[in-house]
mmCIF file of C-alpha atoms in Angstrom:
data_model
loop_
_atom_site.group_PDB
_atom_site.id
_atom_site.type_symbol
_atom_site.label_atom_id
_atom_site.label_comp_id
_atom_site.label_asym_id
_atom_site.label_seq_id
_atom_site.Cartn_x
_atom_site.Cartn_y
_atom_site.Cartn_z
ATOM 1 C CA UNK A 1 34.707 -0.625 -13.315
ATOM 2 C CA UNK A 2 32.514 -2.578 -15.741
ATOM 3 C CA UNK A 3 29.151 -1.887 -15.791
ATOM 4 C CA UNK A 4 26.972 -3.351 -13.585
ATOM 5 C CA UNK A 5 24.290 -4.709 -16.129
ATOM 6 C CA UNK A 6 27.235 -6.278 -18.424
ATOM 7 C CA UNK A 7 28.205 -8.195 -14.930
ATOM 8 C CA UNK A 8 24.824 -9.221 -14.348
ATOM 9 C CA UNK A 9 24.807 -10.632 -18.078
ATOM 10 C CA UNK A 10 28.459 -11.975 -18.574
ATOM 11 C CA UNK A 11 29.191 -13.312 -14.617
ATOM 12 C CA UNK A 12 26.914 -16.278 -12.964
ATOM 13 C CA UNK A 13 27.396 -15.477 -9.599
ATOM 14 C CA UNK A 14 26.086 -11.956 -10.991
ATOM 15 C CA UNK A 15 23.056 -13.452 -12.937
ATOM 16 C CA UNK A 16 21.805 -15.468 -9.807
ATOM 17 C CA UNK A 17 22.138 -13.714 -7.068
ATOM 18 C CA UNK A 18 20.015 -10.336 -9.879
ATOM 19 C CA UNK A 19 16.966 -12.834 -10.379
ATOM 20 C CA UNK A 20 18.267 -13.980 -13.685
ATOM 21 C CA UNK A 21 18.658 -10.311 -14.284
ATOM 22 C CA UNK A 22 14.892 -9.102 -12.639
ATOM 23 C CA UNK A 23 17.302 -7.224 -10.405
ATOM 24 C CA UNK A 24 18.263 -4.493 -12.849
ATOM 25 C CA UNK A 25 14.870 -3.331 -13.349
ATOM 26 C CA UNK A 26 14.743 0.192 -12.004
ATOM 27 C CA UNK A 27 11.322 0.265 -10.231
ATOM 28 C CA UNK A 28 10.171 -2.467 -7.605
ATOM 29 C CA UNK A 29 13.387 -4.723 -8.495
ATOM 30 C CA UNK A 30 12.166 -7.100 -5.067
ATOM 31 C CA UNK A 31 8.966 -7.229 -7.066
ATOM 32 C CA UNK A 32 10.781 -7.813 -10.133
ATOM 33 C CA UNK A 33 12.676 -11.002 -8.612
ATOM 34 C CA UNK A 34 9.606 -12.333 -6.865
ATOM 35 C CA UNK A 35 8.140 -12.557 -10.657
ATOM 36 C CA UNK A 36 11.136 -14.443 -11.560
ATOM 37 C CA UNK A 37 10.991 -17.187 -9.375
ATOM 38 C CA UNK A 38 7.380 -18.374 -10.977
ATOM 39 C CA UNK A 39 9.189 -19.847 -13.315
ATOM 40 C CA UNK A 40 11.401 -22.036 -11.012
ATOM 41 C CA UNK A 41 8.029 -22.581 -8.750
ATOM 42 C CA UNK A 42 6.258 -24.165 -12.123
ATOM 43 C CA UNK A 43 9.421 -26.510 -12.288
ATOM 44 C CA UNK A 44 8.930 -27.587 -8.796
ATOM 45 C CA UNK A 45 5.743 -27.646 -7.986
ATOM 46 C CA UNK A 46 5.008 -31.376 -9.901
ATOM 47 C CA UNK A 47 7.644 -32.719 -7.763
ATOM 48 C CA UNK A 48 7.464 -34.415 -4.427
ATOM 49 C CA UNK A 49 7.557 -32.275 -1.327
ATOM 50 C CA UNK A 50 11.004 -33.613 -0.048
ATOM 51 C CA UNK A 51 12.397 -32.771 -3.625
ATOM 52 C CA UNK A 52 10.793 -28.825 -3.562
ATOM 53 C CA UNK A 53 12.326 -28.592 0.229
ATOM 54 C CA UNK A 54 15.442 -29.775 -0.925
ATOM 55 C CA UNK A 55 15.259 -27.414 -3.868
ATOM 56 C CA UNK A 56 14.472 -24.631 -2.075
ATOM 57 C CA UNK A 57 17.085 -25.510 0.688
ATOM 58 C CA UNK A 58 19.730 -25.498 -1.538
ATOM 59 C CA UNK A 59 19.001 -22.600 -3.465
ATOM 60 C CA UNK A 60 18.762 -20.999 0.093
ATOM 61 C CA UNK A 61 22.548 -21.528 0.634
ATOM 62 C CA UNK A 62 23.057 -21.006 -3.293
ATOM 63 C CA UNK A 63 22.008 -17.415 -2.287
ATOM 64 C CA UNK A 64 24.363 -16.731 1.192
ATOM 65 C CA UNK A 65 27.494 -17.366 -1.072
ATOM 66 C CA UNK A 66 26.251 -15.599 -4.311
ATOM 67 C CA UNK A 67 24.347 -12.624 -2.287
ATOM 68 C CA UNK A 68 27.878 -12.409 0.033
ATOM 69 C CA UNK A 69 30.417 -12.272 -2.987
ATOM 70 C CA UNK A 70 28.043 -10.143 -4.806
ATOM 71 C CA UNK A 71 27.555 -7.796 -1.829
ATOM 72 C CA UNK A 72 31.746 -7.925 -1.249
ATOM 73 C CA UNK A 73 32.211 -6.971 -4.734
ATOM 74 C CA UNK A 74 29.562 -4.002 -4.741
ATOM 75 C CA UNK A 75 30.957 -2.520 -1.405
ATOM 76 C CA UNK A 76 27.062 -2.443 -0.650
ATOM 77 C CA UNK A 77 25.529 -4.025 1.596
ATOM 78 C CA UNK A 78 22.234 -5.607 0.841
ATOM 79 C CA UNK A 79 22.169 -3.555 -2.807
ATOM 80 C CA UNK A 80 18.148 -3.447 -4.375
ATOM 81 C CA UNK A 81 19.505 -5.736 -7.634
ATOM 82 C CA UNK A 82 20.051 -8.456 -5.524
ATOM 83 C CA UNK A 83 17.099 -10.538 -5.456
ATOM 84 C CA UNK A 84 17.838 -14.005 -5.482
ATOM 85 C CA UNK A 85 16.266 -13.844 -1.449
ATOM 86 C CA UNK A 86 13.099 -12.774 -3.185
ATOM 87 C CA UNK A 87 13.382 -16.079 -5.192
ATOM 88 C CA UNK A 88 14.020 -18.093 -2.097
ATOM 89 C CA UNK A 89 11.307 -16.230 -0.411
ATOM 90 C CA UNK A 90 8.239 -17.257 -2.779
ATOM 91 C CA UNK A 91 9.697 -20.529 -3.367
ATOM 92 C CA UNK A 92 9.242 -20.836 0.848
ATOM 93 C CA UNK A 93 5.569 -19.064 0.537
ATOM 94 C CA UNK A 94 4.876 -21.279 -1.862
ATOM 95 C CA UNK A 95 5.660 -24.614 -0.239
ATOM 96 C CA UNK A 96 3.036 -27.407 -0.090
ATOM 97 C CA UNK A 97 0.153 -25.001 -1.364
ATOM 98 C CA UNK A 98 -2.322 -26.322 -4.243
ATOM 99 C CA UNK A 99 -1.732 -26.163 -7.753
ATOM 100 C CA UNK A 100 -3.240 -23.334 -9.103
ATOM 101 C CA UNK A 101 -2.904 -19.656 -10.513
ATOM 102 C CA UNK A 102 -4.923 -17.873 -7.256
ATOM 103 C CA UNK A 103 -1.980 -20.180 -4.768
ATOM 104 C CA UNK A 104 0.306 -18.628 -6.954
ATOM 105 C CA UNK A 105 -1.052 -14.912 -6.424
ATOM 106 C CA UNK A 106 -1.829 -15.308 -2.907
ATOM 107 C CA UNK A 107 1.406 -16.385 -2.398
ATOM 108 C CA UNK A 108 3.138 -13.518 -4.207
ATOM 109 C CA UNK A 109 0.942 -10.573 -2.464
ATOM 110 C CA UNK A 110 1.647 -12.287 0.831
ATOM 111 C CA UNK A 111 5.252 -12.454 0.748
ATOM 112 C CA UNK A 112 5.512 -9.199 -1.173
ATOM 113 C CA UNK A 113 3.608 -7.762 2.100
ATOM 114 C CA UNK A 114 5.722 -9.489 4.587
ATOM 115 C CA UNK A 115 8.873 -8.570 2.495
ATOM 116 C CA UNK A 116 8.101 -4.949 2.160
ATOM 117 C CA UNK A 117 6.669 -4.510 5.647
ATOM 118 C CA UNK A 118 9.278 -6.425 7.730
ATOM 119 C CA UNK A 119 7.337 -6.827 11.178
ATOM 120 C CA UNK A 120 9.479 -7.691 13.906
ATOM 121 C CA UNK A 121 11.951 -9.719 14.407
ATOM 122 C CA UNK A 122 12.269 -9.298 10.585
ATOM 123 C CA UNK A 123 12.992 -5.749 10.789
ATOM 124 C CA UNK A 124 16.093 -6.167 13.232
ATOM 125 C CA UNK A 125 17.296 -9.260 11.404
ATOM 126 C CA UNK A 126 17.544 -6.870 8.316
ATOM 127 C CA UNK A 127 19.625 -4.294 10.053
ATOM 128 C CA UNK A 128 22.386 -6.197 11.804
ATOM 129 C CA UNK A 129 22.600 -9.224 10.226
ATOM 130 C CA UNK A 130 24.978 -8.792 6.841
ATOM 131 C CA UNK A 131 26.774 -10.329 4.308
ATOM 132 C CA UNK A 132 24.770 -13.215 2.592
ATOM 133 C CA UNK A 133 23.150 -14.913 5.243
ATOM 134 C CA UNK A 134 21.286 -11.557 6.269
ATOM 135 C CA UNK A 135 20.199 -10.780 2.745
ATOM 136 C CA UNK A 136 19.048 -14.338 2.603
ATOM 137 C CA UNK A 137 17.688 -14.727 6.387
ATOM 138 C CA UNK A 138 15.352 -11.552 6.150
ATOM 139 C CA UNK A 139 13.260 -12.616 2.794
ATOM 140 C CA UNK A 140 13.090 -16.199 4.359
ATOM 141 C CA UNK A 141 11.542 -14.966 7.649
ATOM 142 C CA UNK A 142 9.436 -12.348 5.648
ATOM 143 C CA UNK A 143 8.179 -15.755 3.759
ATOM 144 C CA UNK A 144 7.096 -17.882 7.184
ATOM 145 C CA UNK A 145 4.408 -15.176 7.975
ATOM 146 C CA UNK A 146 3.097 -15.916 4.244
ATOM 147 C CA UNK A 147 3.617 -19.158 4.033
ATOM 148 C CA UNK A 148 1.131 -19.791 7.742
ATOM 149 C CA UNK A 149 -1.507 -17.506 6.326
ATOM 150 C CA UNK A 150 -1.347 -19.345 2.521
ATOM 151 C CA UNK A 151 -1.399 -22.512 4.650
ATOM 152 C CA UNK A 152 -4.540 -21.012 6.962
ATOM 153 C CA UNK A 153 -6.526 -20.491 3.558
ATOM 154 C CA UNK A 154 -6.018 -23.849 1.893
ATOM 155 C CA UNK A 155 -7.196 -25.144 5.237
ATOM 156 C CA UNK A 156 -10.186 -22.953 5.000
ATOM 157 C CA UNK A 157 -11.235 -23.051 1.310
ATOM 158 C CA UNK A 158 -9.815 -26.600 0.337
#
């Protein structure tokens, strides 16, 4: 079998649904992917909200079918490299906040927390929901949490 970073690098259903390759870092690779969707979050943040939704919708169901095949091929279900839901995730947190560098970090620690802690009904979604859609469906819950409280503080301090 090929190795699994020359996939990453070589196939695009590899490349997206690692983070543009955040996946293969060894430590923290959720972390990792969350980093790599700033860049993405820069490119939609100027536009109008319906655009960013649309955006973020799409790259939603970008994600089931990359994260499934991915996940097929693998043989694992839900593998750490896969990070693409991380992507989705911030993009979601991020949604209608300010611009601005703290929105940005807020954002990141609060769906990092979500993401890592998985409250309920996050934390059963994770377990028997599979394939693409659960890798997807978890990190996009995890992000709704985030996205009320970013939403609570830009009420408060704006």
């Amino acid at each position: 079998m090929e190795k699994l970073s020359s996939k990453v690098w070589k196939n695009p259903t590899y490349f997206i649904a690692f983070g543009f390759g955040s996946g293969l870092m060894p430590i923290a690779p959720g972390t990792w992917g969350t980093l790599a969707a700033i860049p993405i979050y820069l490119l939609l943040a100027p536009q109008a909200w319906w655009f960013y939704l649309l955006a973020t919708i799409a790259a939603f169901f970008l994600g089931v079918i990359v994260c499934g095949k991915v996940t097929t091929d693998l043989g694992i279900n839900d593998y750490s490299g896969i990070v693409w839901d991380e992507v989705v995730g911030y993009l979601l947190t991020l949604f209608l906040a300010p611009p601005g560098l703290i929105w940005m970090i807020l954002g990141f620690v609060l769906f990092r927390i979500f993401d890592i802690w998985k409250p309920q009904p996050i934390r059963w979604i994770d377990k028997h929901v599979h394939g693409g859609l659960g890798i997807m469906l978890d990190d996009v819950l995890a992000a709704v949490p985030a996205w009320i409280i970013l939403q609570l503080l830009v009420w408060i301090f704006i």
